[in-house]
Tab-separated table of C-alpha atoms and ligand atoms in Angstrom:
chain	number	residue	atom	x	y	z
A	1	UNK	CA	-10.925	47.448	27.915
A	2	UNK	CA	-7.281	46.378	27.813
A	3	UNK	CA	-4.730	49.164	28.195
A	4	UNK	CA	-1.042	49.489	28.996
A	5	UNK	CA	0.118	48.247	32.401
A	6	UNK	CA	0.172	51.726	33.970
A	7	UNK	CA	-3.369	52.547	32.953
A	8	UNK	CA	-5.271	52.935	36.176
A	9	UNK	CA	-8.229	54.595	34.520
A	10	UNK	CA	-10.730	52.730	32.451
A	11	UNK	CA	-10.915	53.996	28.890
A	12	UNK	CA	-14.469	55.179	29.529
A	13	UNK	CA	-13.354	57.163	32.600
A	14	UNK	CA	-10.499	58.814	30.711
A	15	UNK	CA	-12.923	59.629	27.929
A	16	UNK	CA	-15.305	61.261	30.414
A	17	UNK	CA	-12.524	63.365	31.954
A	18	UNK	CA	-11.249	64.523	28.583
A	19	UNK	CA	-14.741	65.622	27.660
A	20	UNK	CA	-15.033	67.546	30.889
A	21	UNK	CA	-11.644	69.110	30.171
A	22	UNK	CA	-12.790	70.084	26.681
A	23	UNK	CA	-15.937	71.695	28.171
A	24	UNK	CA	-13.786	73.755	30.551
A	25	UNK	CA	-11.695	74.848	27.581
A	26	UNK	CA	-14.701	76.670	26.086
A	27	UNK	CA	-14.790	78.741	29.288
A	28	UNK	CA	-11.048	79.383	29.054
A	29	UNK	CA	-11.417	80.537	25.440
A	30	UNK	CA	-14.305	82.819	26.437
A	31	UNK	CA	-12.202	84.189	29.334
A	32	UNK	CA	-9.308	84.890	26.973
A	33	UNK	CA	-11.636	86.654	24.518
A	34	UNK	CA	-13.065	88.854	27.288
A	35	UNK	CA	-9.572	89.564	28.646
A	36	UNK	CA	-8.340	90.547	25.207
A	37	UNK	CA	-11.087	93.180	24.945
A	38	UNK	CA	-11.112	94.331	28.554
A	39	UNK	CA	-7.340	93.908	29.128
A	40	UNK	CA	-6.089	97.299	27.833
A	41	UNK	CA	-8.579	99.101	30.090
A	42	UNK	CA	-7.244	97.056	33.069
A	43	UNK	CA	-3.622	97.843	32.328
A	44	UNK	CA	-2.817	94.760	30.248
A	45	UNK	CA	-1.853	96.775	27.200
A	46	UNK	CA	-0.707	93.898	25.013
A	47	UNK	CA	-3.936	91.910	25.555
A	48	UNK	CA	-5.467	93.076	22.281
A	49	UNK	CA	-5.200	91.456	19.769
A	50	UNK	CA	-2.731	88.823	21.075
A	51	UNK	CA	-5.153	87.177	23.562
A	52	UNK	CA	-7.919	87.231	20.932
A	53	UNK	CA	-5.618	85.283	18.591
A	54	UNK	CA	-4.833	82.768	21.379
A	55	UNK	CA	-8.577	82.480	22.135
A	56	UNK	CA	-9.300	81.783	18.456
A	57	UNK	CA	-6.565	79.111	18.343
A	58	UNK	CA	-7.933	77.497	21.528
A	59	UNK	CA	-11.408	77.408	19.933
A	60	UNK	CA	-9.985	75.820	16.761
A	61	UNK	CA	-8.103	73.007	18.473
A	62	UNK	CA	-10.903	72.459	20.989
A	63	UNK	CA	-13.358	71.984	18.118
A	64	UNK	CA	-10.985	69.334	16.754
A	65	UNK	CA	-10.692	67.479	20.100
A	66	UNK	CA	-14.400	67.886	20.840
A	67	UNK	CA	-15.360	66.287	17.536
A	68	UNK	CA	-12.778	63.502	17.881
A	69	UNK	CA	-13.895	62.663	21.403
A	70	UNK	CA	-17.517	62.535	20.353
A	71	UNK	CA	-17.125	60.785	17.020
A	72	UNK	CA	-13.937	58.691	16.729
A	73	UNK	CA	-13.021	58.059	20.336
A	74	UNK	CA	-16.471	57.640	21.801
A	75	UNK	CA	-16.253	53.853	21.855
A	76	UNK	CA	-14.863	52.039	24.838
A	77	UNK	CA	-11.597	50.127	24.598
A	78	UNK	CA	-9.342	52.713	22.890
A	79	UNK	CA	-7.179	53.502	25.862
A	80	UNK	CA	-3.964	54.118	23.871
A	81	UNK	CA	-5.671	56.602	21.517
A	82	UNK	CA	-7.371	58.394	24.407
A	83	UNK	CA	-4.063	58.679	26.269
A	84	UNK	CA	-2.440	60.162	23.171
A	85	UNK	CA	-5.354	62.572	22.857
A	86	UNK	CA	-4.887	63.591	26.521
A	87	UNK	CA	-1.163	64.261	25.970
A	88	UNK	CA	-1.852	66.324	22.842
A	89	UNK	CA	-4.539	68.374	24.601
A	90	UNK	CA	-2.220	69.037	27.514
A	91	UNK	CA	0.628	70.096	25.170
A	92	UNK	CA	-1.670	72.477	23.262
A	93	UNK	CA	-3.073	73.939	26.495
A	94	UNK	CA	0.374	74.479	28.003
A	95	UNK	CA	1.558	76.138	24.777
A	96	UNK	CA	-1.499	78.438	24.838
A	97	UNK	CA	-0.869	79.250	28.517
A	98	UNK	CA	2.793	80.041	27.822
A	99	UNK	CA	1.891	82.451	25.006
A	100	UNK	CA	-0.743	84.041	27.248
A	101	UNK	CA	1.798	84.332	30.080
A	102	UNK	CA	4.174	86.053	27.672
A	103	UNK	CA	1.563	88.645	26.654
A	104	UNK	CA	0.324	89.201	30.205
A	105	UNK	CA	3.468	90.160	32.023
A	106	UNK	CA	5.799	87.142	31.700
A	107	UNK	CA	6.920	85.872	35.099
A	108	UNK	CA	4.548	88.287	36.815
A	109	UNK	CA	1.546	87.062	34.816
A	110	UNK	CA	-1.652	86.213	36.689
A	111	UNK	CA	-2.129	83.329	34.225
A	112	UNK	CA	0.911	81.432	35.564
A	113	UNK	CA	-1.099	79.479	38.225
A	114	UNK	CA	-3.021	77.789	35.400
A	115	UNK	CA	0.175	75.835	34.651
A	116	UNK	CA	-0.043	74.369	38.140
A	117	UNK	CA	-3.748	73.644	37.709
A	118	UNK	CA	-2.921	71.668	34.521
A	119	UNK	CA	-0.260	69.691	36.329
A	120	UNK	CA	-2.819	68.638	38.953
A	121	UNK	CA	-5.378	67.536	36.380
A	122	UNK	CA	-2.704	65.814	34.284
A	123	UNK	CA	-1.463	63.815	37.286
A	124	UNK	CA	-4.995	62.518	37.844
A	125	UNK	CA	-5.378	61.494	34.192
A	126	UNK	CA	-1.910	60.295	33.192
A	127	UNK	CA	0.991	58.426	34.750
A	128	UNK	CA	3.119	60.337	37.267
A	129	UNK	CA	6.332	59.638	35.365
A	130	UNK	CA	4.878	61.164	32.216
A	131	UNK	CA	3.683	64.167	34.203
A	132	UNK	CA	7.190	64.770	35.589
A	133	UNK	CA	8.417	64.849	31.977
A	134	UNK	CA	5.639	67.242	30.912
A	135	UNK	CA	6.198	69.376	34.042
A	136	UNK	CA	9.956	69.505	33.368
A	137	UNK	CA	9.370	70.512	29.740
A	138	UNK	CA	6.941	73.240	30.780
A	139	UNK	CA	9.322	74.656	33.393
A	140	UNK	CA	12.165	74.652	30.865
A	141	UNK	CA	10.003	76.514	28.336
A	142	UNK	CA	8.992	79.023	31.044
A	143	UNK	CA	12.603	79.567	32.154
A	144	UNK	CA	13.739	80.111	28.544
A	145	UNK	CA	10.877	82.548	28.025
A	146	UNK	CA	11.640	84.462	31.242
A	147	UNK	CA	15.327	84.578	30.330
A	148	UNK	CA	14.507	85.757	26.817
A	149	UNK	CA	12.340	88.535	28.245
A	150	UNK	CA	14.907	89.415	30.894
A	151	UNK	CA	17.724	89.824	28.379
A	152	UNK	CA	15.402	91.391	25.773
A	153	UNK	CA	15.699	88.542	23.255
A	154	UNK	CA	11.906	88.421	23.477
A	155	UNK	CA	9.739	91.509	23.600
A	156	UNK	CA	8.523	92.457	27.105
A	157	UNK	CA	4.814	92.916	27.776
A	158	UNK	CA	4.717	94.117	31.370
A	159	UNK	CA	1.472	94.605	33.275
A	160	UNK	CA	0.269	98.192	33.925
A	161	UNK	CA	2.456	100.033	36.461
A	162	UNK	CA	5.114	97.306	36.732
A	163	UNK	CA	6.263	98.277	33.253
A	164	UNK	CA	10.040	98.293	33.197
A	165	UNK	CA	10.296	98.208	37.011
A	166	UNK	CA	10.972	95.100	39.059
A	167	UNK	CA	10.772	92.520	36.252
A	168	UNK	CA	14.170	91.090	37.189
A	169	UNK	CA	13.295	90.655	40.850
A	170	UNK	CA	9.888	89.055	40.259
A	171	UNK	CA	11.449	86.609	37.808
A	172	UNK	CA	14.083	85.626	40.346
A	173	UNK	CA	11.254	84.754	42.722
A	174	UNK	CA	8.781	83.435	40.197
A	175	UNK	CA	11.085	80.889	38.562
A	176	UNK	CA	11.935	78.796	41.646
A	177	UNK	CA	8.349	79.250	42.824
A	178	UNK	CA	7.041	77.850	39.544
A	179	UNK	CA	9.471	74.923	39.700
A	180	UNK	CA	8.515	74.173	43.307
A	181	UNK	CA	4.799	74.446	42.570
A	182	UNK	CA	4.873	72.344	39.392
A	183	UNK	CA	6.859	69.470	40.897
A	184	UNK	CA	5.279	69.887	44.322
A	185	UNK	CA	1.760	69.676	42.917
A	186	UNK	CA	2.611	66.618	40.817
A	187	UNK	CA	4.163	64.956	43.861
A	188	UNK	CA	1.281	65.921	46.167
A	189	UNK	CA	-1.498	64.923	43.789
A	190	UNK	CA	0.326	61.672	43.108
A	191	UNK	CA	0.719	60.810	46.800
A	192	UNK	CA	-2.929	61.663	47.485
A	193	UNK	CA	-4.168	59.644	44.521
A	194	UNK	CA	-1.625	56.790	44.611
A	195	UNK	CA	-3.787	54.630	46.889
A	196	UNK	CA	-6.723	55.326	44.657
A	197	UNK	CA	-4.586	54.544	41.602
A	198	UNK	CA	-3.469	51.242	43.157
A	199	UNK	CA	-7.064	50.304	43.995
A	200	UNK	CA	-8.159	51.387	40.571
A	201	UNK	CA	-5.501	49.206	38.960
A	202	UNK	CA	-6.591	46.228	41.053
A	203	UNK	CA	-10.197	46.930	40.163
A	204	UNK	CA	-9.208	47.172	36.524
A	205	UNK	CA	-7.465	43.778	36.618
A	206	UNK	CA	-10.299	42.174	38.563
A	207	UNK	CA	-12.868	43.581	36.167
A	208	UNK	CA	-10.939	42.249	33.196
A	209	UNK	CA	-10.722	38.828	34.826
A	210	UNK	CA	-14.402	38.976	35.646
A	211	UNK	CA	-15.279	39.871	32.063
A	212	UNK	CA	-13.116	37.006	30.768
A	213	UNK	CA	-14.712	34.551	33.214
A	214	UNK	CA	-18.199	35.784	32.327
A	215	UNK	CA	-17.482	35.353	28.634
A	216	UNK	CA	-16.114	31.850	29.297
A	217	UNK	CA	-19.208	31.004	31.309
A	218	UNK	CA	-21.440	32.411	28.599
A	219	UNK	CA	-19.650	30.300	26.002
A	220	UNK	CA	-19.922	27.136	28.044
A	221	UNK	CA	-23.632	27.803	28.740
A	222	UNK	CA	-24.209	28.338	25.030
A	223	UNK	CA	-22.358	25.163	24.048
A	224	UNK	CA	-24.186	23.210	26.775
A	225	UNK	CA	-27.510	24.534	25.465
A	226	UNK	CA	-26.518	23.638	21.910
A	227	UNK	CA	-25.562	20.152	23.091
A	228	UNK	CA	-28.890	19.759	24.890
A	229	UNK	CA	-30.760	20.864	21.769
A	230	UNK	CA	-28.687	18.494	19.642
A	231	UNK	CA	-29.402	15.639	22.067
A	232	UNK	CA	-33.145	16.373	22.090
A	233	UNK	CA	-33.189	16.552	18.296
A	234	UNK	CA	-31.239	13.303	18.053
A	235	UNK	CA	-33.570	11.546	20.502
A	236	UNK	CA	-36.642	12.828	18.677
A	237	UNK	CA	-35.576	11.621	15.254
A	238	UNK	CA	-34.289	8.318	16.670
A	239	UNK	CA	-37.610	7.684	18.394
A	240	UNK	CA	-39.455	8.677	15.254
A	241	UNK	CA	-37.393	6.258	13.132
A	242	UNK	CA	-38.039	3.405	15.565
A	243	UNK	CA	-41.740	4.135	15.997
A	244	UNK	CA	-42.992	3.436	12.464
A	245	UNK	CA	-41.562	-0.106	12.076
A	246	UNK	CA	-42.694	-0.877	15.642
A	247	UNK	CA	-46.230	0.324	14.862
A	248	UNK	CA	-46.337	-1.900	11.740
A	249	UNK	CA	-45.100	-4.909	13.738
A	250	UNK	CA	-47.737	-4.223	16.412
A	251	UNK	CA	-50.532	-4.063	13.782
A	252	UNK	CA	-49.383	-7.323	12.167
A	253	UNK	CA	-49.216	-9.106	15.496
A	254	UNK	CA	-52.667	-7.767	16.429
A	255	UNK	CA	-54.088	-9.084	13.137
A	256	UNK	CA	-52.617	-12.517	13.894
A	257	UNK	CA	-53.691	-12.430	17.561
A	258	UNK	CA	-57.265	-11.464	16.693
A	259	UNK	CA	-57.370	-14.438	14.345
A	260	UNK	CA	-58.119	-12.459	11.182
A	261	UNK	CA	-55.362	-14.417	9.435
A	262	UNK	CA	-54.417	-18.030	10.146
A	263	UNK	CA	-50.836	-18.339	11.456
A	264	UNK	CA	-50.141	-21.410	9.351
A	265	UNK	CA	-51.730	-20.019	6.174
A	266	UNK	CA	-49.764	-18.495	3.271
A	267	UNK	CA	-50.961	-14.999	4.269
A	268	UNK	CA	-49.960	-15.627	7.856
A	269	UNK	CA	-46.455	-16.710	6.831
A	270	UNK	CA	-46.156	-13.660	4.529
A	271	UNK	CA	-47.132	-11.345	7.381
A	272	UNK	CA	-44.644	-12.977	9.734
A	273	UNK	CA	-41.930	-12.787	7.073
A	274	UNK	CA	-42.590	-9.058	6.667
A	275	UNK	CA	-42.494	-8.609	10.433
A	276	UNK	CA	-39.147	-10.423	10.654
A	277	UNK	CA	-37.777	-8.058	7.990
A	278	UNK	CA	-38.990	-5.064	10.016
A	279	UNK	CA	-37.330	-6.460	13.114
A	280	UNK	CA	-34.097	-6.890	11.121
A	281	UNK	CA	-34.174	-3.254	10.026
A	282	UNK	CA	-34.894	-2.208	13.634
A	283	UNK	CA	-31.860	-4.175	14.790
A	284	UNK	CA	-29.820	-2.525	12.035
A	285	UNK	CA	-30.926	0.949	13.223
A	286	UNK	CA	-30.235	0.119	16.868
A	287	UNK	CA	-26.778	-1.230	15.960
A	288	UNK	CA	-25.922	1.916	14.012
A	289	UNK	CA	-27.239	4.102	16.824
A	290	UNK	CA	-25.086	2.206	19.294
A	291	UNK	CA	-22.068	2.590	16.999
A	292	UNK	CA	-22.677	6.335	16.771
A	293	UNK	CA	-23.182	6.679	20.526
A	294	UNK	CA	-20.083	4.614	21.190
A	295	UNK	CA	-18.018	6.809	18.913
A	296	UNK	CA	-19.371	10.049	20.385
A	297	UNK	CA	-19.057	9.050	24.025
A	298	UNK	CA	-16.285	6.540	24.223
A	299	UNK	CA	-13.368	8.284	22.540
A	300	UNK	CA	-11.280	8.284	25.688
A	301	UNK	CA	-11.561	4.504	25.919
A	302	UNK	CA	-11.047	3.938	22.179
A	303	UNK	CA	-8.242	1.507	21.281
A	304	UNK	CA	-5.855	4.151	19.968
A	305	UNK	CA	-3.065	2.325	18.183
A	306	UNK	CA	0.306	3.601	17.069
A	307	UNK	CA	1.436	3.364	13.405
A	308	UNK	CA	-1.647	2.146	11.521
A	309	UNK	CA	-1.254	1.457	7.799
A	310	UNK	CA	-4.225	2.947	6.010
A	311	UNK	CA	-3.236	1.239	2.762
A	312	UNK	CA	-3.483	-2.126	4.560
A	313	UNK	CA	-6.911	-1.196	5.985
A	314	UNK	CA	-8.152	-0.380	2.473
A	315	UNK	CA	-6.688	-3.582	0.991
A	316	UNK	CA	-8.465	-5.672	3.670
A	317	UNK	CA	-11.782	-3.916	2.958
A	318	UNK	CA	-11.348	-4.561	-0.779
A	319	UNK	CA	-10.895	-8.282	-0.055
A	320	UNK	CA	-13.936	-8.338	2.222
A	321	UNK	CA	-16.167	-6.502	-0.277
A	322	UNK	CA	-15.158	-8.554	-3.314
A	323	UNK	CA	-18.204	-10.866	-3.261
A	324	UNK	CA	-20.645	-8.018	-2.583
A	325	UNK	CA	-19.148	-6.099	-5.543
A	326	UNK	CA	-19.477	-9.121	-7.837
A	327	UNK	CA	-23.142	-9.508	-6.839
A	328	UNK	CA	-23.704	-5.920	-8.037
A	329	UNK	CA	-21.507	-6.356	-11.149
A	330	UNK	CA	-19.208	-3.667	-9.793
A	331	UNK	CA	-15.501	-3.581	-10.624
A	332	UNK	CA	-13.367	-2.467	-7.666
A	333	UNK	CA	-10.383	-0.369	-8.783
A	334	UNK	CA	-7.653	-0.106	-6.123
A	335	UNK	CA	-5.524	2.967	-6.831
A	336	UNK	CA	-4.148	3.125	-3.321
A	337	UNK	CA	-1.299	0.671	-3.729
A	338	UNK	CA	1.575	3.124	-3.974
A	339	UNK	CA	5.275	2.825	-3.191
A	340	UNK	CA	4.869	4.621	0.086
A	341	UNK	CA	2.048	3.350	2.235
A	342	UNK	CA	0.084	5.797	4.325
A	343	UNK	CA	0.880	5.263	8.001
A	344	UNK	CA	-1.137	7.153	10.594
A	345	UNK	CA	0.771	7.929	13.800
A	346	UNK	CA	-2.326	7.237	15.868
A	347	UNK	CA	-5.607	5.610	14.799
A	348	UNK	CA	-8.458	3.437	16.011
A	349	UNK	CA	-8.393	0.576	13.461
A	350	UNK	CA	-12.011	-0.635	13.973
A	351	UNK	CA	-13.322	2.901	13.446
A	352	UNK	CA	-11.156	3.445	10.365
A	353	UNK	CA	-12.386	0.134	8.958
A	354	UNK	CA	-15.987	1.115	9.726
A	355	UNK	CA	-15.588	4.461	7.950
A	356	UNK	CA	-13.992	3.226	4.717
A	357	UNK	CA	-16.059	0.040	4.639
A	358	UNK	CA	-19.191	2.166	4.813
A	359	UNK	CA	-18.058	4.469	1.998
A	360	UNK	CA	-17.092	1.535	-0.241
A	361	UNK	CA	-20.237	-0.409	0.726
A	362	UNK	CA	-22.412	2.595	-0.189
A	363	UNK	CA	-20.537	3.070	-3.480
A	364	UNK	CA	-21.347	-0.553	-4.416
A	365	UNK	CA	-24.864	-0.536	-2.936
A	366	UNK	CA	-25.867	2.619	-4.810
A	367	UNK	CA	-24.346	1.483	-8.144
A	368	UNK	CA	-26.669	1.328	-11.163
A	369	UNK	CA	-28.421	-1.981	-11.954
A	370	UNK	CA	-25.934	-2.703	-14.741
A	371	UNK	CA	-22.977	-2.205	-12.367
A	372	UNK	CA	-20.029	0.138	-12.959
A	373	UNK	CA	-16.695	0.956	-11.361
A	374	UNK	CA	-15.811	1.933	-7.807
A	375	UNK	CA	-12.392	3.526	-7.582
A	376	UNK	CA	-10.489	4.164	-4.371
A	377	UNK	CA	-7.567	6.540	-4.847
A	378	UNK	CA	-4.913	7.540	-2.327
A	379	UNK	CA	-2.691	10.610	-2.505
A	380	UNK	CA	0.048	10.980	0.018
A	381	UNK	CA	1.602	14.321	0.899
A	382	UNK	CA	4.138	15.136	3.612
A	383	UNK	CA	1.649	15.732	6.348
A	384	UNK	CA	-1.563	14.066	5.219
A	385	UNK	CA	-3.241	11.433	3.129
A	386	UNK	CA	-6.266	12.008	0.901
A	387	UNK	CA	-8.532	9.068	0.084
A	388	UNK	CA	-11.141	9.439	-2.666
A	389	UNK	CA	-13.962	6.901	-3.016
A	390	UNK	CA	-15.638	7.407	-6.384
A	391	UNK	CA	-18.517	5.546	-8.034
A	392	UNK	CA	-20.648	5.670	-11.168
A	393	UNK	CA	-23.885	5.019	-9.328
A	394	UNK	CA	-27.260	6.687	-8.864
A	395	UNK	CA	-25.776	9.832	-7.279
A	396	UNK	CA	-27.309	12.147	-4.687
A	397	UNK	CA	-29.876	14.868	-5.505
A	398	UNK	CA	-28.136	18.285	-5.430
A	399	UNK	CA	-30.274	19.618	-2.550
A	400	UNK	CA	-29.266	16.706	-0.297
A	401	UNK	CA	-25.520	16.465	-0.927
A	402	UNK	CA	-24.706	18.626	2.103
A	403	UNK	CA	-27.176	16.810	4.362
A	404	UNK	CA	-26.172	13.181	3.874
A	405	UNK	CA	-23.873	13.329	6.925
A	406	UNK	CA	-26.839	14.120	9.199
A	407	UNK	CA	-28.554	11.301	11.045
A	408	UNK	CA	-31.367	9.450	9.255
A	409	UNK	CA	-31.058	11.379	5.994
A	410	UNK	CA	-31.801	9.077	3.036
A	411	UNK	CA	-32.310	10.518	-0.444
A	412	UNK	CA	-35.571	9.513	-2.201
A	413	UNK	CA	-33.627	7.913	-5.085
A	414	UNK	CA	-31.657	5.817	-2.548
A	415	UNK	CA	-34.866	4.673	-0.797
A	416	UNK	CA	-36.297	3.777	-4.177
A	417	UNK	CA	-33.121	1.962	-5.168
A	418	UNK	CA	-32.858	-0.220	-2.055
A	419	UNK	CA	-34.713	-0.715	1.187
A	420	UNK	CA	-31.431	-1.568	2.917
A	421	UNK	CA	-30.150	1.416	4.859
A	422	UNK	CA	-30.681	3.396	8.019
A	423	UNK	CA	-29.365	6.816	7.052
A	424	UNK	CA	-26.897	6.595	9.948
A	425	UNK	CA	-23.798	5.224	8.203
A	426	UNK	CA	-22.364	8.531	7.016
A	427	UNK	CA	-22.952	10.145	10.439
A	428	UNK	CA	-20.716	7.456	11.925
A	429	UNK	CA	-18.202	7.922	9.083
A	430	UNK	CA	-18.046	11.679	9.776
A	431	UNK	CA	-17.563	11.010	13.477
A	432	UNK	CA	-14.756	8.520	12.791
A	433	UNK	CA	-12.968	10.874	10.373
A	434	UNK	CA	-13.206	13.832	12.763
A	435	UNK	CA	-11.874	11.855	15.707
A	436	UNK	CA	-8.787	11.180	13.574
A	437	UNK	CA	-8.425	14.940	13.013
A	438	UNK	CA	-9.615	14.694	9.404
A	439	UNK	CA	-12.317	16.085	7.142
A	440	UNK	CA	-14.750	14.554	4.673
A	441	UNK	CA	-16.615	16.109	1.760
A	442	UNK	CA	-19.173	14.761	-0.711
A	443	UNK	CA	-19.644	15.707	-4.358
A	444	UNK	CA	-22.284	14.098	-6.513
A	445	UNK	CA	-24.482	14.375	-9.580
A	446	UNK	CA	-27.732	12.499	-9.625
A	447	UNK	CA	-27.625	9.727	-12.227
A	448	UNK	CA	-23.876	10.203	-12.825
A	449	UNK	CA	-22.075	9.194	-9.621
A	450	UNK	CA	-20.636	10.296	-6.304
A	451	UNK	CA	-17.234	11.138	-4.892
A	452	UNK	CA	-16.368	11.146	-1.188
A	453	UNK	CA	-13.025	12.745	-0.276
A	454	UNK	CA	-11.450	12.026	3.109
A	455	UNK	CA	-8.373	13.909	4.240
A	456	UNK	CA	-6.494	12.590	7.259
A	457	UNK	CA	-3.417	14.100	8.954
A	458	UNK	CA	-0.633	11.543	9.328
A	459	UNK	CA	0.740	12.939	12.575
A	460	UNK	CA	-2.462	13.675	14.444
A	461	UNK	CA	-2.193	13.029	18.180
A	462	UNK	CA	-5.730	12.970	19.594
A	463	UNK	CA	-6.334	14.718	22.932
A	464	UNK	CA	-7.115	11.350	24.516
A	465	UNK	CA	-3.640	10.050	23.616
A	466	UNK	CA	-2.018	13.363	24.551
A	467	UNK	CA	-3.409	13.139	28.067
A	468	UNK	CA	-2.370	9.476	28.258
A	469	UNK	CA	1.147	10.419	27.178
A	470	UNK	CA	1.175	13.202	29.728
A	471	UNK	CA	0.398	10.958	32.662
A	472	UNK	CA	2.928	8.498	31.349
A	473	UNK	CA	0.447	5.750	30.690
A	474	UNK	CA	0.750	5.693	26.951
A	475	UNK	CA	1.508	2.398	25.389
A	476	UNK	CA	1.142	1.171	21.879
A	477	UNK	CA	-2.255	-0.420	22.444
A	478	UNK	CA	-4.410	1.446	24.896
A	479	UNK	CA	-7.215	-0.492	26.597
A	480	UNK	CA	-10.018	-1.426	24.276
A	481	UNK	CA	-13.493	-0.020	24.641
B	501	ADP	P1	-27.731	4.506	4.281
B	501	ADP	O1	-27.788	3.440	5.296
B	501	ADP	O2	-29.075	5.006	3.866
B	501	ADP	O3	-26.871	4.165	3.120
B	501	ADP	P2	-25.764	6.494	4.866
B	501	ADP	O4	-25.675	7.398	6.041
B	501	ADP	O5	-24.656	5.615	4.577
B	501	ADP	O6	-27.115	5.725	5.041
B	501	ADP	O7	-26.026	7.408	3.610
B	501	ADP	C1	-26.984	8.439	3.708
B	501	ADP	C2	-27.586	8.700	2.358
B	501	ADP	O8	-26.608	9.275	1.505
B	501	ADP	C3	-28.032	7.479	1.630
B	501	ADP	O9	-29.305	7.082	2.015
B	501	ADP	C4	-28.003	7.957	0.187
B	501	ADP	O10	-29.137	8.750	-0.094
B	501	ADP	C5	-26.811	8.866	0.161
B	501	ADP	N1	-25.580	8.197	-0.268
B	501	ADP	C6	-24.528	7.832	0.451
B	501	ADP	N2	-23.556	7.289	-0.290
B	501	ADP	C7	-24.018	7.310	-1.556
B	501	ADP	C8	-23.475	6.914	-2.832
B	501	ADP	N3	-22.249	6.375	-2.914
B	501	ADP	N4	-24.221	7.099	-3.920
B	501	ADP	C9	-25.446	7.646	-3.825
B	501	ADP	N5	-26.017	8.040	-2.672
B	501	ADP	C10	-25.310	7.886	-1.548
């Protein structure tokens, strides 16, 4: 739809007019063919075969434009190409008219008014300035031709009885008349259509704005719908995950309430113990869900902090996870202590800790029964830092590697390995990494080990901080959530 600033016609309208013009050209070609045959009998002695040749040429180039308009230029939105096509058609037509004028009496030719007709149509289709140029060129060509005929540089083809008579006089009249008509018609058509052109331009701009707004609206409706679907899906799986432990707890309590098992008996205590475990896992799920919700909703209130050392965060996590690693006979290998420590311009330390703690916790938790190594490697480039958490554990089945970042996804081997887990940890990790402008990928082979790669930009300024900086409220420690 977009065209140059002076385009007051929509591409589709210009296309329509050019097609109409091309249809008229068939008539013109037919007229020329008839005139070439009938001309000599009507006193136009030079009509045959010259007008037949012109007619054939008109047919040839009209076939070309006809096909192009129907095939290549049929689509909307090619204003520049259509405009070029219009200019070429006009140039070809004017050349054909000039040749016809030459063979039908020169400045006394009855074909001369067609020049004026073309100027009128051209002014409707193209810009006025361009039409003045085309009009000027046409008049110059006509004057040169008349002069050439007058001083016998070009052969004369006078009409019937006027042969050799008042050619000079009619040219003296015809030339200024042609000039006046060409420029007069362009001026007149322009002044008549200028209001329409102005309105058309306004309409064009408004339509473009309207289309842009509609597309924007469409996009926001689509993203709102996607969000609604995502929310519904999230609620459904959350409810589903909470329902089964709740149903088991209810059954156990009912058994105890109905007196089928004595509360103080060994069976009773076992049932209560199991119920307490279920409640613990429910609390774990609810906590993770809250963490996820907090991260998704509360970014604007997150405690964005300036200049956070990622290397320090990792070192603290290593200290905290030392005992847990020893329990699982896992050796923690810290390959992130480099000369240059990775400093993030802006970060939310609790969320960074959560993310890397989760990855390292998983790497230990899903280690094989006889232990293994968990390596955390850091590579620092100019603009980003890449952290790799690698283990030699149970791995992830190939068909689930891409899904582990979705809520509640737990691989069967992981469920079999340990009951501890909600399937929400990696969703929170992904959220935390993305809010820091980073990416995370997982690679794994079942039974061999897993590798999680996190890439974080060092100079990421989150939109929340940007807006804070803009309103001049930024300080090193924004209010905590
Ligand atoms: P969970 O609480 O179950 O560990 P996560 O969201 O942290 O939940 O992980 C989702 C699933 O991804 C896990 O249940 C497990 O199947 C798989 N997974 C994550 N980390 C590892 C790992 N280091 N080794 C093997 N499997 C893993």
